[in-house]
XYZ file of N, CA and C in Angstrom:
477
model
N -14.512 16.140 32.384
C -14.916 15.546 31.119
C -14.570 14.054 31.133
N -15.482 13.216 30.705
C -15.292 11.780 30.691
C -14.551 11.380 29.419
N -13.494 10.601 29.590
C -12.688 10.148 28.474
C -13.319 8.886 27.884
N -13.587 8.908 26.566
C -14.159 7.750 25.881
C -13.101 6.659 25.756
N -13.509 5.428 25.877
C -12.583 4.304 25.812
C -11.986 4.186 24.403
N -10.673 4.000 24.293
C -10.037 3.859 22.983
C -10.539 2.672 22.172
N -11.103 1.654 22.827
C -11.514 0.434 22.126
C -12.730 0.635 21.222
N -13.392 1.775 21.332
C -14.525 2.056 20.456
C -15.855 1.517 20.941
N -15.944 1.100 22.183
C -17.194 0.546 22.714
C -18.266 1.616 22.893
N -17.846 2.873 22.966
C -18.779 3.962 23.222
C -18.925 4.277 24.700
N -18.379 3.424 25.549
C -18.422 3.651 26.996
C -17.239 4.520 27.408
N -17.289 5.001 28.642
C -16.143 5.746 29.152
C -15.010 4.760 29.439
N -13.787 5.251 29.388
C -12.615 4.424 29.668
C -12.715 3.819 31.067
N -13.197 4.617 32.036
C -13.319 4.163 33.429
C -14.349 3.039 33.578
N -15.360 2.986 32.701
C -16.394 1.956 32.782
C -16.114 0.766 31.870
N -15.105 0.884 31.005
C -14.878 -0.165 30.008
C -13.554 -0.892 30.259
N -12.488 -0.423 29.692
C -11.219 -1.153 29.709
C -10.297 -0.817 30.878
N -10.426 0.356 31.452
C -9.504 0.757 32.522
C -9.506 -0.213 33.713
N -10.665 -0.664 34.209
C -10.629 -1.615 35.338
C -9.947 -2.942 34.992
N -10.051 -3.377 33.744
C -9.382 -4.614 33.319
C -7.875 -4.371 33.244
N -7.478 -3.253 32.643
C -6.060 -2.915 32.517
C -5.413 -2.774 33.894
N -6.116 -2.148 34.828
C -5.574 -1.922 36.174
C -5.669 -3.144 37.083
N -6.316 -4.219 36.613
C -6.427 -5.438 37.405
C -7.537 -5.413 38.440
N -8.431 -4.419 38.362
C -9.539 -4.335 39.313
C -10.621 -5.358 38.996
N -10.785 -5.666 37.699
C -11.740 -6.687 37.276
C -11.085 -7.557 36.210
N -11.674 -8.715 35.969
C -11.192 -9.608 34.916
C -12.050 -9.404 33.674
N -11.460 -9.637 32.520
C -12.228 -9.623 31.276
C -13.141 -10.843 31.289
N -14.438 -10.633 31.092
C -15.395 -11.740 31.139
C -15.431 -12.546 29.846
N -14.969 -11.940 28.739
C -14.978 -12.622 27.446
C -13.640 -12.385 26.749
N -13.377 -13.184 25.724
C -12.162 -13.004 24.926
C -12.200 -11.640 24.233
N -13.363 -11.224 23.758
C -13.476 -9.910 23.109
C -13.177 -8.789 24.095
N -13.639 -8.899 25.318
C -13.353 -7.872 26.323
C -11.855 -7.778 26.581
N -11.177 -8.924 26.616
C -9.724 -8.896 26.788
C -9.060 -8.261 25.573
N -9.534 -8.590 24.365
C -8.968 -8.001 23.153
C -9.114 -6.488 23.186
N -10.302 -6.012 23.549
C -10.540 -4.570 23.627
C -9.610 -3.913 24.660
N -9.412 -4.575 25.801
C -8.542 -4.000 26.830
C -7.083 -3.992 26.366
N -6.687 -4.989 25.601
C -5.319 -5.016 25.077
C -5.106 -3.888 24.074
N -6.087 -3.628 23.208
C -5.978 -2.496 22.284
C -5.873 -1.193 23.081
N -6.733 -1.027 24.067
C -6.705 0.192 24.890
C -5.379 0.332 25.624
N -4.789 -0.801 26.015
C -3.480 -0.763 26.675
C -2.407 -0.260 25.706
N -2.452 -0.699 24.465
C -1.522 -0.169 23.462
C -1.734 1.336 23.299
N -3.004 1.751 23.198
C -3.325 3.158 22.962
C -2.940 4.059 24.131
N -2.945 3.522 25.345
C -2.640 4.339 26.530
C -1.242 4.073 27.091
N -0.498 3.169 26.476
C 0.859 2.877 26.924
C 0.949 1.975 28.142
N -0.099 1.221 28.424
C -0.121 0.323 29.596
C 0.447 -1.048 29.200
N 1.735 -1.077 28.916
C 2.377 -2.275 28.385
C 2.378 -3.437 29.379
N 2.366 -3.147 30.666
C 2.342 -4.235 31.648
C 1.094 -5.106 31.454
N -0.027 -4.504 31.057
C -1.243 -5.288 30.795
C -1.046 -6.187 29.574
N -0.388 -5.678 28.558
C -0.115 -6.493 27.363
C 0.697 -7.719 27.775
N 1.713 -7.499 28.592
C 2.607 -8.582 28.989
C 1.914 -9.598 29.899
N 1.101 -9.142 30.829
C 0.478 -10.059 31.786
C -0.787 -10.732 31.255
N -1.325 -10.242 30.135
C -2.541 -10.847 29.595
C -2.237 -11.877 28.507
N -0.984 -12.302 28.434
C -0.562 -13.327 27.471
C -0.251 -14.627 28.185
N -0.420 -15.717 27.443
C 0.104 -16.992 27.918
C 1.614 -16.785 27.944
N 2.235 -16.985 29.074
C 3.662 -16.674 29.211
C 4.516 -17.669 28.446
N 5.086 -17.194 27.325
C 5.978 -18.058 26.538
C 7.273 -17.341 26.178
N 7.505 -16.173 26.740
C 8.743 -15.409 26.557
C 9.022 -15.023 25.101
N 8.022 -15.085 24.232
C 8.256 -14.720 22.836
C 7.910 -13.265 22.549
N 7.406 -12.539 23.533
C 7.016 -11.148 23.325
C 8.191 -10.248 23.704
N 8.571 -9.386 22.776
C 9.648 -8.429 23.005
C 9.033 -7.192 23.654
N 9.259 -7.026 24.954
C 8.638 -5.925 25.691
C 9.077 -4.568 25.169
N 10.352 -4.419 24.816
C 10.841 -3.128 24.323
C 10.212 -2.787 22.971
N 10.116 -3.761 22.076
C 9.491 -3.528 20.769
C 8.011 -3.186 20.935
N 7.352 -3.853 21.875
C 5.941 -3.577 22.157
C 5.775 -2.162 22.686
N 6.645 -1.753 23.586
C 6.613 -0.390 24.134
C 6.854 0.635 23.040
N 7.844 0.386 22.195
C 8.161 1.320 21.105
C 6.980 1.483 20.155
N 6.348 0.357 19.779
C 5.199 0.411 18.872
C 4.065 1.205 19.520
N 3.812 0.949 20.786
C 2.746 1.644 21.511
C 2.970 3.151 21.517
N 4.212 3.563 21.758
C 4.527 4.990 21.863
C 4.572 5.692 20.505
N 5.096 5.019 19.489
C 5.273 5.648 18.173
C 3.971 5.777 17.395
N 3.021 4.889 17.669
C 1.771 4.869 16.909
C 0.760 5.862 17.482
N 0.008 6.477 16.581
C -1.137 7.307 16.956
C -2.357 6.425 16.695
N -2.890 5.829 17.756
C -3.928 4.812 17.641
C -5.246 5.449 17.228
N -5.840 4.943 16.135
C -7.022 5.537 15.524
C -8.323 4.805 15.806
N -8.252 3.505 16.091
C -9.501 2.786 16.361
C -9.364 1.283 16.224
N -10.314 0.596 16.804
C -10.370 -0.864 16.777
C -11.696 -1.280 16.159
N -11.618 -2.244 15.248
C -12.828 -2.790 14.636
C -12.817 -4.298 14.852
N -13.814 -4.810 15.543
C -13.954 -6.254 15.743
C -14.725 -6.799 14.543
N -14.106 -7.712 13.799
C -14.742 -8.261 12.602
C -15.581 -9.494 12.904
N -15.085 -10.347 13.800
C -15.861 -11.536 14.178
C -15.287 -12.120 15.458
N -16.140 -12.867 16.137
C -15.721 -13.611 17.321
C -16.298 -15.023 17.213
N -15.564 -15.972 17.754
C -16.039 -17.353 17.857
C -15.771 -17.807 19.281
N -16.784 -18.338 19.906
C -16.712 -18.755 21.310
C -16.192 -17.584 22.152
N -15.370 -17.882 23.151
C -14.800 -16.819 23.964
C -15.724 -16.250 25.027
N -16.778 -16.989 25.361
C -17.721 -16.549 26.389
C -17.306 -17.114 27.747
N -17.915 -16.661 28.838
C -17.486 -17.113 30.174
C -17.388 -18.631 30.358
N -18.252 -19.417 29.745
C -18.212 -20.867 29.914
C -17.286 -21.589 28.959
N -16.679 -20.882 28.027
C -15.806 -21.505 27.033
C -14.370 -21.596 27.546
N -13.615 -22.522 26.983
C -12.194 -22.638 27.353
C -11.289 -21.940 26.342
N -11.844 -21.612 25.162
C -11.057 -20.923 24.144
C -11.964 -19.973 23.371
N -11.333 -19.079 22.644
C -12.085 -18.128 21.844
C -11.208 -17.537 20.765
N -11.841 -16.951 19.781
C -11.152 -16.350 18.650
C -11.747 -14.971 18.415
N -10.896 -13.991 18.155
C -11.354 -12.644 17.827
C -10.566 -12.164 16.618
N -11.271 -11.857 15.541
C -10.629 -11.257 14.370
C -10.876 -9.763 14.452
N -9.808 -8.982 14.299
C -9.920 -7.538 14.480
C -8.979 -6.786 13.551
N -9.255 -5.496 13.413
C -8.367 -4.577 12.705
C -8.105 -3.402 13.638
N -6.828 -3.182 13.949
C -6.417 -2.033 14.749
C -5.795 -1.020 13.794
N -6.347 0.183 13.766
C -5.850 1.229 12.873
C -4.979 2.202 13.648
N -3.908 2.636 13.006
C -3.004 3.583 13.637
C -2.235 4.342 12.568
N -1.633 5.442 12.963
C -0.776 6.216 12.080
C 0.628 6.161 12.663
N 1.588 5.810 11.813
C 2.984 5.766 12.247
C 3.849 6.366 11.145
N 4.707 7.280 11.535
C 5.592 7.965 10.588
C 4.791 8.591 9.443
N 3.629 9.140 9.755
C 2.797 9.813 8.769
C 2.011 8.897 7.854
N 2.112 7.590 8.047
C 1.409 6.625 7.189
C 0.294 5.953 7.969
N -0.897 5.864 7.358
C -2.009 5.152 7.976
C -1.771 3.654 7.795
N -1.809 2.930 8.899
C -1.549 1.491 8.894
C -2.731 0.754 9.504
N -2.849 -0.527 9.163
C -3.861 -1.386 9.770
C -3.206 -2.705 10.161
N -3.457 -3.118 11.388
C -2.990 -4.413 11.888
C -4.215 -5.320 11.911
N -4.281 -6.255 10.964
C -5.421 -7.171 10.828
C -4.956 -8.537 11.332
N -5.602 -9.006 12.384
C -5.158 -10.245 13.028
C -6.338 -11.099 13.449
N -6.135 -12.401 13.410
C -7.046 -13.343 14.033
C -6.330 -13.853 15.276
N -6.866 -13.492 16.440
C -6.221 -13.797 17.714
C -6.924 -14.952 18.415
N -6.129 -15.829 18.999
C -6.634 -16.974 19.759
C -6.447 -16.713 21.247
N -7.491 -16.991 22.007
C -7.490 -16.773 23.447
C -7.837 -18.065 24.159
N -7.312 -18.227 25.367
C -7.651 -19.367 26.216
C -8.069 -18.839 27.579
N -8.931 -19.597 28.235
C -9.347 -19.226 29.582
C -8.724 -20.217 30.568
N -7.928 -19.672 31.483
C -7.279 -20.490 32.515
C -7.612 -19.891 33.867
N -8.119 -20.710 34.759
C -8.496 -20.253 36.106
C -9.422 -19.039 36.050
N -10.424 -19.112 35.173
C -11.422 -18.052 34.983
C -10.792 -16.719 34.581
N -9.690 -16.792 33.836
C -9.005 -15.593 33.370
C -8.657 -15.781 31.895
N -9.100 -14.857 31.037
C -8.799 -14.938 29.615
C -7.380 -14.466 29.358
N -6.673 -15.200 28.464
C -5.308 -14.860 28.092
C -5.159 -14.937 26.575
N -4.356 -14.031 26.038
C -4.012 -14.070 24.614
C -3.017 -15.201 24.422
N -3.317 -16.110 23.477
C -2.436 -17.257 23.259
C -1.568 -17.077 22.020
N -2.191 -16.746 20.902
C -1.439 -16.602 19.652
C -2.298 -15.835 18.655
N -1.682 -15.464 17.558
C -2.427 -14.763 16.529
C -1.781 -14.945 15.174
N -2.591 -14.795 14.149
C -2.046 -14.822 12.789
C -2.438 -13.516 12.116
N -1.423 -12.852 11.599
C -1.619 -11.551 10.960
C -2.081 -11.777 9.533
N -3.094 -11.034 9.150
C -3.629 -11.114 7.791
C -2.922 -10.054 6.956
N -2.275 -10.479 5.889
C -1.625 -9.522 5.001
C -2.436 -9.401 3.721
N -2.336 -8.256 3.116
C -3.078 -8.011 1.887
C -2.089 -7.689 0.786
N -2.190 -8.393 -0.316
C -1.315 -8.151 -1.451
C -1.781 -6.895 -2.178
N -0.836 -6.010 -2.441
C -1.147 -4.779 -3.162
C -1.089 -5.073 -4.648
N -2.152 -4.708 -5.358
C -2.221 -4.916 -6.801
C -2.182 -3.551 -7.467
N -1.271 -3.400 -8.423
C -1.154 -2.119 -9.136
C -2.401 -1.853 -9.970
N -2.812 -0.601 -10.001
C -3.952 -0.212 -10.824
C -3.508 0.006 -12.268
N -2.248 0.372 -12.443
C -1.689 0.607 -13.784
C -0.438 -0.240 -13.939
N -0.030 -0.487 -15.183
C 1.184 -1.278 -15.385
C 2.418 -0.534 -14.853
N 3.411 -1.294 -14.444
C 4.658 -0.728 -13.939
C 5.403 -0.057 -15.096
N 5.969 1.109 -14.816
C 6.745 1.830 -15.820
C 8.185 1.344 -15.732
N 8.723 0.861 -16.843
C 10.123 0.412 -16.879
C 11.063 1.608 -16.947
N 12.304 1.418 -16.524
C 13.240 2.540 -16.478
C 13.532 3.116 -17.859
N 13.453 2.304 -18.925
C 13.725 2.798 -20.270
C 12.462 3.187 -21.036
N 11.292 3.073 -20.392
C 10.038 3.491 -21.024
C 9.942 5.013 -21.013
N 9.126 5.568 -21.917
C 8.907 7.024 -21.869
C 8.272 7.409 -20.528
N 8.679 8.535 -19.983
C 8.162 8.974 -18.686
C 6.671 9.295 -18.801
N 5.859 8.828 -17.844
C 4.418 9.082 -17.904
C 4.051 10.556 -17.720
N 5.015 11.398 -17.322
C 4.701 12.817 -17.134
C 4.560 13.549 -18.460
N 5.009 12.892 -19.573
C 4.853 13.498 -20.891
C 6.039 14.331 -21.346
N 7.155 14.266 -20.644
C 8.324 15.074 -21.009
C 9.018 14.596 -22.277
N 8.801 13.334 -22.642
C 9.476 12.764 -23.796
C 10.799 12.107 -23.432
N 11.246 12.270 -22.194
C 12.489 11.650 -21.732
C 12.199 10.227 -21.269
N 13.285 9.441 -21.147
C 13.126 8.127 -20.541
C 12.800 8.316 -19.067
N 12.012 7.375 -18.530
C 11.597 7.436 -17.122
C 12.793 7.548 -16.188
N 13.896 6.798 -16.462
C 15.063 6.794 -15.578
C 15.773 8.145 -15.544
N 15.591 8.961 -16.587
C 16.225 10.275 -16.640
C 15.282 11.409 -16.261
N 14.088 11.051 -15.834
C 13.090 12.086 -15.531
C 12.540 11.929 -14.113
N 11.421 11.277 -13.968
C 10.709 11.211 -12.684
C 11.109 10.024 -11.814
N 11.945 9.143 -12.320
C 12.349 7.991 -11.516
C 13.129 8.472 -10.339
């Protein structure tokens, strides 16, 4: 049975990201490198994560390994790309990586910057997009009546 690539390309892992992760081929575009990095997280190939970065010693290999192992990787969505083609020297890929950790569905939304050095794409930096959570209902104060309808103060009931 052919294993589908974790990056969501629809291709088999052997035809998509595996040759890049194993060093048999180079990523031809910044997006291809991004997809291979996601697949490396999903398959635990942390050495690819480490070697596909501009070396600046800011990546914690143990934390990266722990995140890779603890997460149940659900999918990658590429939102946009700018440049990052074979003739470019830089590129940008905005993506959302979905995963489940500790029973909670999480999303890592990042705009990643890539550079091409010696015909090899490398991850340079990224900025994580955070989303502010807005309450749908007003916050219940500890001395307010409990919303469950018991008639007790919230702090003595469901708090």
